[in-house]
Short mmCIF file of C-alpha atoms in Angstrom, two decimals:
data_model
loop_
_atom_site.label_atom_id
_atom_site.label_comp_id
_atom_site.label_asym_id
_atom_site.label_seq_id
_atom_site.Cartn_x
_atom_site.Cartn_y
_atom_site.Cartn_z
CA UNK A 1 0.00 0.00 0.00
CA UNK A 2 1.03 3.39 -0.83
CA UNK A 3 2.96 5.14 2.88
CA UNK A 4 0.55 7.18 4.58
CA UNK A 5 2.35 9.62 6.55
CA UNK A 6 3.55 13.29 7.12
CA UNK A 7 6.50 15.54 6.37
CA UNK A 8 8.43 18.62 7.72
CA UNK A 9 8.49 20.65 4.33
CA UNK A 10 6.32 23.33 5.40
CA UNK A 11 5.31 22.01 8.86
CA UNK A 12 8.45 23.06 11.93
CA UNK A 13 9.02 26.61 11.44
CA UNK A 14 8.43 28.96 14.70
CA UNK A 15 6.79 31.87 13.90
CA UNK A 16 8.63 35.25 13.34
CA UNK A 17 8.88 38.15 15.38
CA UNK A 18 6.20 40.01 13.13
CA UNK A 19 4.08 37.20 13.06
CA UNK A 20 1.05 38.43 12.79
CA UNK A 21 2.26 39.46 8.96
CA UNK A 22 4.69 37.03 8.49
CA UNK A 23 4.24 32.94 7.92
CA UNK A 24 6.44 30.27 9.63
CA UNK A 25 9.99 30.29 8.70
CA UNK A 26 10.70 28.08 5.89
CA UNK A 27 13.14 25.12 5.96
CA UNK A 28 13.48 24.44 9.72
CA UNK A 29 13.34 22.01 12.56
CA UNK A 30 15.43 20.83 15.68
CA UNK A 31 15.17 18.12 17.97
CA UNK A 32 12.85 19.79 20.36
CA UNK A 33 10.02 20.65 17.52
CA UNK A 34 10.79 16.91 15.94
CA UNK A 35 10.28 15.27 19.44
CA UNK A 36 7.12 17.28 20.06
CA UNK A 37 5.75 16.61 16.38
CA UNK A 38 6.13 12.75 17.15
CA UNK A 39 3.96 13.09 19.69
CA UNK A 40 1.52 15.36 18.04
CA UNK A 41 1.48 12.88 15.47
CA UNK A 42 -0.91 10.42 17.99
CA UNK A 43 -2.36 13.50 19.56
CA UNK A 44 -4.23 14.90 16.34
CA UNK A 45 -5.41 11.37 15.05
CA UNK A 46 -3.31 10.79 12.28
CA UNK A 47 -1.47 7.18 14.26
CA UNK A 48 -5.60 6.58 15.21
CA UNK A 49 -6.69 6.98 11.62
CA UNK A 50 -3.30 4.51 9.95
CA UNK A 51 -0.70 7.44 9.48
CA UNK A 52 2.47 5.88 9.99
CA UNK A 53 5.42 7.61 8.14
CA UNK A 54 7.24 10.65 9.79
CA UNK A 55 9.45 12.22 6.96
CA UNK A 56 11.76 14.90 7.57
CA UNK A 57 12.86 16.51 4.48
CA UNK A 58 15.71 19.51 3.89
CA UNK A 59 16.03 20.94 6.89
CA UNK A 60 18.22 18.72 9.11
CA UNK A 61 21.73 18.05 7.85
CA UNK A 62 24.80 19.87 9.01
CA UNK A 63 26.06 22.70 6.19
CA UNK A 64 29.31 20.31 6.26
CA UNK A 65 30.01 16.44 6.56
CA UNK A 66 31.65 15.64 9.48
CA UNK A 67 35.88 14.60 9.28
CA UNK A 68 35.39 11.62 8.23
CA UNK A 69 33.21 12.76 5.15
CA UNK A 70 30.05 11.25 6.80
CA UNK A 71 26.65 13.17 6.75
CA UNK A 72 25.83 14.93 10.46
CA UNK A 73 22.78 15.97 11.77
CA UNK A 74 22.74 20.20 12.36
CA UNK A 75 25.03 20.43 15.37
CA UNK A 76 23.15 23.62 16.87
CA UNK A 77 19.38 21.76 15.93
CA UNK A 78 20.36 18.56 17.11
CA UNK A 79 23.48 18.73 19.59
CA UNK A 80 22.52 14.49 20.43
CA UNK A 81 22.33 13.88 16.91
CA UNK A 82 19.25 11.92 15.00
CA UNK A 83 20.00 8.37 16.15
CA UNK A 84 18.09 8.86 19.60
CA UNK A 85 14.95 11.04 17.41
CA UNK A 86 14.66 7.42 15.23
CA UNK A 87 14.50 5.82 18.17
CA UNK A 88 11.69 7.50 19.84
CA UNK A 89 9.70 7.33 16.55
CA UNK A 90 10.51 3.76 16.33
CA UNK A 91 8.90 3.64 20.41
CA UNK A 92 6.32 5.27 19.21
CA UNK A 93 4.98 2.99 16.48
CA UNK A 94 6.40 5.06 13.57
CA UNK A 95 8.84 4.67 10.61
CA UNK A 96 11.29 7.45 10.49
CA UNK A 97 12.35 9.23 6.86
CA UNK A 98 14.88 11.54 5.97
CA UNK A 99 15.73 13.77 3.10
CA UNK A 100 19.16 13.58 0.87
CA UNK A 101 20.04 14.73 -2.71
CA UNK A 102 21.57 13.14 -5.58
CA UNK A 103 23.40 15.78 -6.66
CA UNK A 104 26.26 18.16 -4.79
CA UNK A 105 24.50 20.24 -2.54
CA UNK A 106 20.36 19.30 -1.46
CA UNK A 107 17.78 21.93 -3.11
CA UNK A 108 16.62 24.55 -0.21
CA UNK A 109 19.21 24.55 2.59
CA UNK A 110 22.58 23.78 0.56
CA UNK A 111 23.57 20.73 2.75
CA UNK A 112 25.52 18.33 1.42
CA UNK A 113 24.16 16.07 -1.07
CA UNK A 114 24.55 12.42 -1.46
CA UNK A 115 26.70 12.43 -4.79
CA UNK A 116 29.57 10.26 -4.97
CA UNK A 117 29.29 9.57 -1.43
CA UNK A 118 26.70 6.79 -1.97
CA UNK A 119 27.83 3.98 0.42
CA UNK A 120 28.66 6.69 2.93
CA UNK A 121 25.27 8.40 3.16
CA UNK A 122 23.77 4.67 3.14
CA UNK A 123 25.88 3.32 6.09
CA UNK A 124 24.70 6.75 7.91
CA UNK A 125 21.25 6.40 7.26
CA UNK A 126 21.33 2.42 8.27
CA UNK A 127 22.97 2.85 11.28
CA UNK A 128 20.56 5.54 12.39
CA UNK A 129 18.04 3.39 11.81
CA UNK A 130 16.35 4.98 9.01
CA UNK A 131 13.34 3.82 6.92
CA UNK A 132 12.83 5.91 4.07
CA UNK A 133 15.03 7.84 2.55
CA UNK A 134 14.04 10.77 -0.10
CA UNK A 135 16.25 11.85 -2.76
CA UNK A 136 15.90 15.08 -4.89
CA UNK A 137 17.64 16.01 -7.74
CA UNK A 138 19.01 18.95 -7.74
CA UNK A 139 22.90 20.29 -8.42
CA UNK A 140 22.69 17.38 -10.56
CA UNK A 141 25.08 18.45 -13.10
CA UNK A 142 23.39 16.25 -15.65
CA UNK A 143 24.15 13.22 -14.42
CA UNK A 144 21.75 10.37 -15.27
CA UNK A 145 18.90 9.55 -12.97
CA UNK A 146 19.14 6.39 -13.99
CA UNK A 147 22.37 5.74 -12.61
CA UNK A 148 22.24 8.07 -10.03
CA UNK A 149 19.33 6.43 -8.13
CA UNK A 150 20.72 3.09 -8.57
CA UNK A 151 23.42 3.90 -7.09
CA UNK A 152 21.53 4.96 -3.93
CA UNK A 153 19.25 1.94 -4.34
CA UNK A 154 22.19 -0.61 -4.44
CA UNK A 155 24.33 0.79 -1.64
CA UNK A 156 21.17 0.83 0.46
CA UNK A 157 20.75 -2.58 -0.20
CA UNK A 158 24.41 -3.14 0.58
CA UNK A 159 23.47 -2.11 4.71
CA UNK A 160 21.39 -5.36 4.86
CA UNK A 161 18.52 -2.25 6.64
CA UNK A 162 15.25 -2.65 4.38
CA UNK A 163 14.82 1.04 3.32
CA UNK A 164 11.87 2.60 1.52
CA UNK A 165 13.79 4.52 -1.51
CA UNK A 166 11.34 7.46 -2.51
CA UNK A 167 13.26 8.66 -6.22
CA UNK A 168 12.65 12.95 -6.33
CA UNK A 169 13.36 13.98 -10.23
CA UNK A 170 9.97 15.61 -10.70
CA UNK A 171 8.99 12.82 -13.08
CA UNK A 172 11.35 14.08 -16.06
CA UNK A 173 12.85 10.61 -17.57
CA UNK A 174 9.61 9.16 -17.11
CA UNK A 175 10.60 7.16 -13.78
CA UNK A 176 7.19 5.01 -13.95
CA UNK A 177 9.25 3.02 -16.60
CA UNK A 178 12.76 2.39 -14.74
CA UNK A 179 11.90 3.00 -11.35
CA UNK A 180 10.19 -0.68 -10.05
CA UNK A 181 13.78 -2.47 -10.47
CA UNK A 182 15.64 0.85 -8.41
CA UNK A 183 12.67 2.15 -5.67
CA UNK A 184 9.44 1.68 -4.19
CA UNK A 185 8.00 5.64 -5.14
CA UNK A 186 9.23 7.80 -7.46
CA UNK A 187 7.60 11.58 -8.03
CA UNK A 188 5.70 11.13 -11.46
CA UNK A 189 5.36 15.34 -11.55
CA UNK A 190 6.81 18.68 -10.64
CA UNK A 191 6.53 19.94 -7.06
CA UNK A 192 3.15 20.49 -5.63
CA UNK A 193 2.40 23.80 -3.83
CA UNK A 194 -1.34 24.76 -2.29
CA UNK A 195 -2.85 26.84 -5.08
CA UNK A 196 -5.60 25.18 -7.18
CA UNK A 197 -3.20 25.60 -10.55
CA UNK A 198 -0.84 23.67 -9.19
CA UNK A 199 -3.18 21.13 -7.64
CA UNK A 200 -5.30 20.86 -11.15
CA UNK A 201 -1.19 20.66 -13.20
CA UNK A 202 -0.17 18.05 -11.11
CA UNK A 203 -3.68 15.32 -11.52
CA UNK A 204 -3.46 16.59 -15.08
CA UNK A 205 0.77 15.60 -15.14
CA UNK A 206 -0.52 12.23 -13.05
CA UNK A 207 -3.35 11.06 -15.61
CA UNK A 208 -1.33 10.87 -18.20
CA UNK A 209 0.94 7.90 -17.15
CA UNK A 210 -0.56 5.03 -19.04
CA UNK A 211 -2.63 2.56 -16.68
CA UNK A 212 0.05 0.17 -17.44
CA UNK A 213 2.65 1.88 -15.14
CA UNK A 214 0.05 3.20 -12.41
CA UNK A 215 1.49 1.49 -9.72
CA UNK A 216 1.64 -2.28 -7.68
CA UNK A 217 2.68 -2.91 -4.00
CA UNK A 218 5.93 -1.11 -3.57
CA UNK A 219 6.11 0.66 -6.74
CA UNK A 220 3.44 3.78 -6.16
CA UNK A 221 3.77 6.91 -8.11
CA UNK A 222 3.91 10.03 -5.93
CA UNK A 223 2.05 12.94 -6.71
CA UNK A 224 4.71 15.33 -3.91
CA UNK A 225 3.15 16.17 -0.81
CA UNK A 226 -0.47 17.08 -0.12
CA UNK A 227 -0.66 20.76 1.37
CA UNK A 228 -4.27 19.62 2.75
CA UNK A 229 -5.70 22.71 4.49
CA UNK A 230 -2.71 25.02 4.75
CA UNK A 231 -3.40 28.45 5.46
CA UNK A 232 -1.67 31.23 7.12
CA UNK A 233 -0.11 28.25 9.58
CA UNK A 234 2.20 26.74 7.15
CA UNK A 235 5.58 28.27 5.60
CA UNK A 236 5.36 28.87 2.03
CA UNK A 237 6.01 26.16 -0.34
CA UNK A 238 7.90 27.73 -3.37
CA UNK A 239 7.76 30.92 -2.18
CA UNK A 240 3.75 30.27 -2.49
CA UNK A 241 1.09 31.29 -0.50
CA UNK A 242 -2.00 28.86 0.10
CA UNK A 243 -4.91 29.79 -0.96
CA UNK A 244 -7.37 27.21 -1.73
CA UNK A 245 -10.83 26.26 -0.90
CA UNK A 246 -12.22 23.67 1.22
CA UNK A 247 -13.75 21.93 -1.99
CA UNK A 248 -10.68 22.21 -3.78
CA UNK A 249 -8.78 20.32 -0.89
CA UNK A 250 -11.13 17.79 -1.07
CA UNK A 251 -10.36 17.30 -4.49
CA UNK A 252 -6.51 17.37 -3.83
CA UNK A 253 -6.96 14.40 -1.09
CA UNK A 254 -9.68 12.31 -3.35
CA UNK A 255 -6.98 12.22 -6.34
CA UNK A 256 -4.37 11.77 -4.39
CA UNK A 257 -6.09 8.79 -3.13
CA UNK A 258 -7.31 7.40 -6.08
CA UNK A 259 -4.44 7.45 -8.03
CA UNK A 260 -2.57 5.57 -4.93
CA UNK A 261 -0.12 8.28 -5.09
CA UNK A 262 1.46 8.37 -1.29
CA UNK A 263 -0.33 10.40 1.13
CA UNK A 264 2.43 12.38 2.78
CA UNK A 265 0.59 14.98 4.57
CA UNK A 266 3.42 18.45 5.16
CA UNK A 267 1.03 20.73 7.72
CA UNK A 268 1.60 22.08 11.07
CA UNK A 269 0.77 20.23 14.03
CA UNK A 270 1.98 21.57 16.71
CA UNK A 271 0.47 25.11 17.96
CA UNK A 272 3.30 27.26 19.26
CA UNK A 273 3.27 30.99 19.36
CA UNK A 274 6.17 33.25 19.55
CA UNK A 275 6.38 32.59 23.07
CA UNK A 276 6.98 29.37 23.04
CA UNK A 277 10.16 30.06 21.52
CA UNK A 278 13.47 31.00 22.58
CA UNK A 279 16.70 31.62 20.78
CA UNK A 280 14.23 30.42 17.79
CA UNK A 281 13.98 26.96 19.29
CA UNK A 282 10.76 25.51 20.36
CA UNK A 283 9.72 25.06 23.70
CA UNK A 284 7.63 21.68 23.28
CA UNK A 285 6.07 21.94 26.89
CA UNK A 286 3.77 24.60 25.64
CA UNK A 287 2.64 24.17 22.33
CA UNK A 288 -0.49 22.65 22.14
CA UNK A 289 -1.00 19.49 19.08
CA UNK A 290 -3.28 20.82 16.74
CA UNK A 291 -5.10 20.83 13.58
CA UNK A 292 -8.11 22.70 12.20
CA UNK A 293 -11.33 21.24 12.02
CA UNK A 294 -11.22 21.02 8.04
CA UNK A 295 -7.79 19.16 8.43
CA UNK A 296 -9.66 16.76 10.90
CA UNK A 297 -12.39 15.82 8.43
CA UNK A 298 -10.13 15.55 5.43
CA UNK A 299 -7.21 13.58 6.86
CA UNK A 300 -8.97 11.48 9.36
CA UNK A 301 -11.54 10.47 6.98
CA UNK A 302 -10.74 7.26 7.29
CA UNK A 303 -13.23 5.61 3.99
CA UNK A 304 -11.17 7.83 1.83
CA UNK A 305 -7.96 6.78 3.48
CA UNK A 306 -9.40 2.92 3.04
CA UNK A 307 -9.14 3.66 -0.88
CA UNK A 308 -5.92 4.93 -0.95
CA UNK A 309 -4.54 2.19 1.16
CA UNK A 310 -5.47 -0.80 -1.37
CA UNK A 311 -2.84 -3.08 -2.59
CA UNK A 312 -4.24 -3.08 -6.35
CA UNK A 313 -3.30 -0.62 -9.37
CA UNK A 314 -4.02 2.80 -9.23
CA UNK A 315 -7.66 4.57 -10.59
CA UNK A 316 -7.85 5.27 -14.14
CA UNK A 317 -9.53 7.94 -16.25
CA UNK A 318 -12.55 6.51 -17.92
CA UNK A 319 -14.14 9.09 -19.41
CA UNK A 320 -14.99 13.17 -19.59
CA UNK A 321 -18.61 13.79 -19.51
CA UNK A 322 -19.59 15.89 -22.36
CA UNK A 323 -16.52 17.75 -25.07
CA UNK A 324 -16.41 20.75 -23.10
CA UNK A 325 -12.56 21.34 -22.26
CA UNK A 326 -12.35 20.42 -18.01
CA UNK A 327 -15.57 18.92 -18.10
CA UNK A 328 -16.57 16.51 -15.49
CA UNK A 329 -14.05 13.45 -15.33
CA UNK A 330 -14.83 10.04 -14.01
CA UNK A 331 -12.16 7.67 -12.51
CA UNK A 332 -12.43 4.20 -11.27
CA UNK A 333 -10.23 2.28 -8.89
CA UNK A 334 -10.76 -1.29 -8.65
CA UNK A 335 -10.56 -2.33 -5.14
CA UNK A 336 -9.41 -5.86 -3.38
CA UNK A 337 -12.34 -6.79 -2.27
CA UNK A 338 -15.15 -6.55 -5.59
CA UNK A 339 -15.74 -3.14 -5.05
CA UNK A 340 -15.12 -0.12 -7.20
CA UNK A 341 -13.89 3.63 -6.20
CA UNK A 342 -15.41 6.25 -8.46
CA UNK A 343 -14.23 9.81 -8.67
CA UNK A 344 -16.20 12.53 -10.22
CA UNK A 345 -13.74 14.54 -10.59
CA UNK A 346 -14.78 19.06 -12.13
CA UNK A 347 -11.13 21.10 -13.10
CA UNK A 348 -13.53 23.86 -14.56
CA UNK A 349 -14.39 26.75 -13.48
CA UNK A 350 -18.29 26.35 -13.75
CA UNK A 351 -20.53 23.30 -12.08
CA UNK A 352 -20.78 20.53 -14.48
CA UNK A 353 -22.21 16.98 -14.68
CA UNK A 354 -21.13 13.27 -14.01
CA UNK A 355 -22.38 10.26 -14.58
CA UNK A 356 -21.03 6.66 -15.02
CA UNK A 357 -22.52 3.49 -17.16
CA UNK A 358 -21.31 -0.04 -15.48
CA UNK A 359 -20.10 -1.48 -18.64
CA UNK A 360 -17.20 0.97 -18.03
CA UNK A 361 -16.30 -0.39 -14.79
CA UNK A 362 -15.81 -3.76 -15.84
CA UNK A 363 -20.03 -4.44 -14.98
CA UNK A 364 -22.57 -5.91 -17.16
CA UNK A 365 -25.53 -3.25 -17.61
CA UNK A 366 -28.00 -5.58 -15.71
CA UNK A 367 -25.39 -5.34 -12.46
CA UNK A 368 -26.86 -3.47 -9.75
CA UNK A 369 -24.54 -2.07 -6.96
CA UNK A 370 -24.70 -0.69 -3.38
CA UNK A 371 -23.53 3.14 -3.45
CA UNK A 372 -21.92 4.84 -0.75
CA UNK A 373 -20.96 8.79 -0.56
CA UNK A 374 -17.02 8.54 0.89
CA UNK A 375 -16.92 12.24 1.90
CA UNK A 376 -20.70 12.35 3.30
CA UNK A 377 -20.05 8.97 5.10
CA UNK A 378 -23.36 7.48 4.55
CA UNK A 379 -25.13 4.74 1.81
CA UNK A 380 -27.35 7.15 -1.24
CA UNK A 381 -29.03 3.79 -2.36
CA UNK A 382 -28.95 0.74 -4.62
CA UNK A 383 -28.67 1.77 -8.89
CA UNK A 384 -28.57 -0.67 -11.61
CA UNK A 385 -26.80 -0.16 -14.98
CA UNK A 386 -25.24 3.03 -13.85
CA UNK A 387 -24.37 5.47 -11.60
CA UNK A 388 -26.20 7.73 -11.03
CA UNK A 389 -29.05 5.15 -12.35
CA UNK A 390 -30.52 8.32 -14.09
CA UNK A 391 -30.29 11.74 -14.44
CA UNK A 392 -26.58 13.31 -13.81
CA UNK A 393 -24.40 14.02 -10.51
CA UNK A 394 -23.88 17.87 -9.76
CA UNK A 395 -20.38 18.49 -9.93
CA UNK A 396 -18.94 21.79 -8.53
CA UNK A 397 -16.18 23.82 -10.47
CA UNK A 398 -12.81 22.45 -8.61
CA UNK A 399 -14.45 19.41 -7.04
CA UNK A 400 -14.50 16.18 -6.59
CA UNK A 401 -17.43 13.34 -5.52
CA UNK A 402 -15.94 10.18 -4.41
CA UNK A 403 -18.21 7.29 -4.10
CA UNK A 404 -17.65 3.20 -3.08
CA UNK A 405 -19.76 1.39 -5.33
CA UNK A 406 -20.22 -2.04 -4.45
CA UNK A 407 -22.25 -4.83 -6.72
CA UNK A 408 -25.05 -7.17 -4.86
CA UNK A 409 -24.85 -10.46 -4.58
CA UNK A 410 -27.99 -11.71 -6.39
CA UNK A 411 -26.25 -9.86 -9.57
CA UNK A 412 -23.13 -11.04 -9.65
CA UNK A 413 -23.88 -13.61 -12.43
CA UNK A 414 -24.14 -10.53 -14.73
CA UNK A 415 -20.39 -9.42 -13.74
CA UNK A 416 -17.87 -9.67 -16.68
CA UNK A 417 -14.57 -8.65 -16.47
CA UNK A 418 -12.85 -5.79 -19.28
#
């Protein structure tokens, strides 16, 4: 199944002195705010509702490696070093990832990066205890990915430590194709930020992989992180400022989840002001785990998370409804136990409809099927031949209906597989 977790990326900074007009600062953590986020993990739900991955990406290596040409952990963040913060996530039931780059120097803090120093960073990150390990791509120098990432991949392999390999080029040699035999994720697009143009590039950038390479257990296709209800809270990502609505995140975590893309979740969760702070450290004792109420019934919805969270290929794009351009597009999942995940999903600007026939889900037109609404939580009835069994779905511009449809018994006689 695809990891289910959260990262750092936006998610650790204290707040400025002017914070009332300033976001968090960008690109931080230390071993204080890491401690306290492990434990805000549980607090908020996301260990309750199957979270389980705890990622920390650029933000914690030392500007140098140590005398011995070995990567460090930031000597003024983490004066104990990261072996002891693996640890406690291990105690606390979670994996622990961190964040390298294949080329010279990683992409936001200029740390060092991972090239030519392959064994090296792998022996670190094995020792620590580490269980997924994210590489980027930049200061590359055009090398080949190719080569590049098996290199990582082989001297990882080399510790004998079973090590989740997520592959970071933005999806630019087409890693779907390569990447099974070298990782278990690779990022299929460009980096996600939370502004609806970016959300709507990056599905677009995702559907076009050919259902052929949309993923199996251990070889998932990653979308980049979801920004899923970011506001004034977060850092910027890319300089960007989030913006978008509550529909529009819906539609961000129903895609993501479709498409089995990993759902690596980079939001605060700890609530410290700027007095809980000092020396621009946090105080853990007196922040207060958090997240806001839209958070809590996005990421905790735990019948979305169920679809994500299947071991079979990813959804597919059946159809668009109608020949207007971003017209109403339908996408079906298959799902391990008979069932069927359909996604209506609108990247228009104006309401539009949605419908689905059952021939296109693999479904004789005689096949009825139980429906059940995965964002309103409740069973909308029993349709036969199609979905909706007449008339059309309402669709809002920049959203997304996500339903579990599930045939009955007494027609499964009728069922015929594509």
């Amino acid at each position: 199944m695809p990891p289910l977790g959260w990262s750092s990326w936006v998610a650790l900074g204290p707040e400025e002195a002017s914070a009332a007009a300033q976001p968090p600062e960008f690109d931080f953590c230390d071993e204080s705010s890491v401690k306290a986020s492990i434990d805000a993990f549980h607090e908020v739900g996301l260990y309750e509702a199957g979270y389980r991955h705890f990622h920390l990406d650029d933000c914690w290596a030392d500007r140098s490696r140590n005398a011995s040409g070995f990567l460090q952990a930031d000597r003024g963040h983490f004066p104990r070093g990261m072996k002891e913060l693996v640890q406690y996530a291990h105690s606390r039931g979670l994996t622990y990832g961190l964040y390298t780059c294949g080329g010279t120097w990683t992409c936001v803090g200029k740390r060092p990066g991972s090239r030519d120093h392959w064994d090296k960073d792998a022996a670190t990150f094995a020792e620590w205890g580490v269980d997924v390990v994210k590489m980027d791509w930049c200061n590359h120098d055009d090398m080949d990915p190719v080569v590049a990432y098996r290199n990582m991949s082989d001297a990882l392999n080399r510790t004998g430590r079973h090590i989740h390999l997520n592959m970071c080029e933005w999806g630019q040699k087409e890693p779907w194709r390569w990447g099974p035999s070298i990782a278990q994720s690779w990022r299929a697009t460009q980096d996600h930020v939370a502004s609806w143009d970016s959300t709507k590039d990056i599905i677009a950038q995702r559907t076009a992989i050919p259902a052929r390479h949309g993923g199996a257990p251990f070889a998932w296709n990653d979308m980049d992180m979801l920004q899923t209800g970011n506001y004034r809270q977060a850092a910027r990502s890319n300089g960007v400022a989030a913006d978008m609505s509550a529909a529009e995140y819906k539609s961000e975590f129903s895609m993501w989840a479709i498409l089995a893309s990993p759902l690596v979740v980079t939001t605060p969760i700890l609530n410290c002001s700027s007095t809980d702070q000092i020396n621009g450290n946090f105080t853990p004792s007196s922040c207060r785990p958090s997240i806001t109420p839209l958070q809590k019934e996005i990421l905790l919805n735990t019948e979305v998370l169920a679809i994500n969270q299947d071991v079979t290929p990813a959804g597919r794009l059946l159809h668009s409804a109608g020949q207007r351009e971003n017209s109403t597009m339908v996408y079906a999942r298959n799902l391990s136990d008979g069932s069927v995940a359909v996604a209506f999903y609108n990247p228009g600007d104006s309401a539009s409809p949605g419908a689905v026939p059952f021939p296109e889900l693999g479904w004789a037109s005689g096949v009825a099927a139980s429906v059940r609404d995965l964002w309103l939580r409740e069973d909308v009835g029993v349709d036969t031949g199609r979905f909706p069994e007449t008339g059309f779905l309402h669709v809002q511009a920049h959203g997304t209906l996500l339903f579990r449809l599930t045939p009955k018994k007494a027609s499964l006689d009728s069922v015929y597989v594509i």
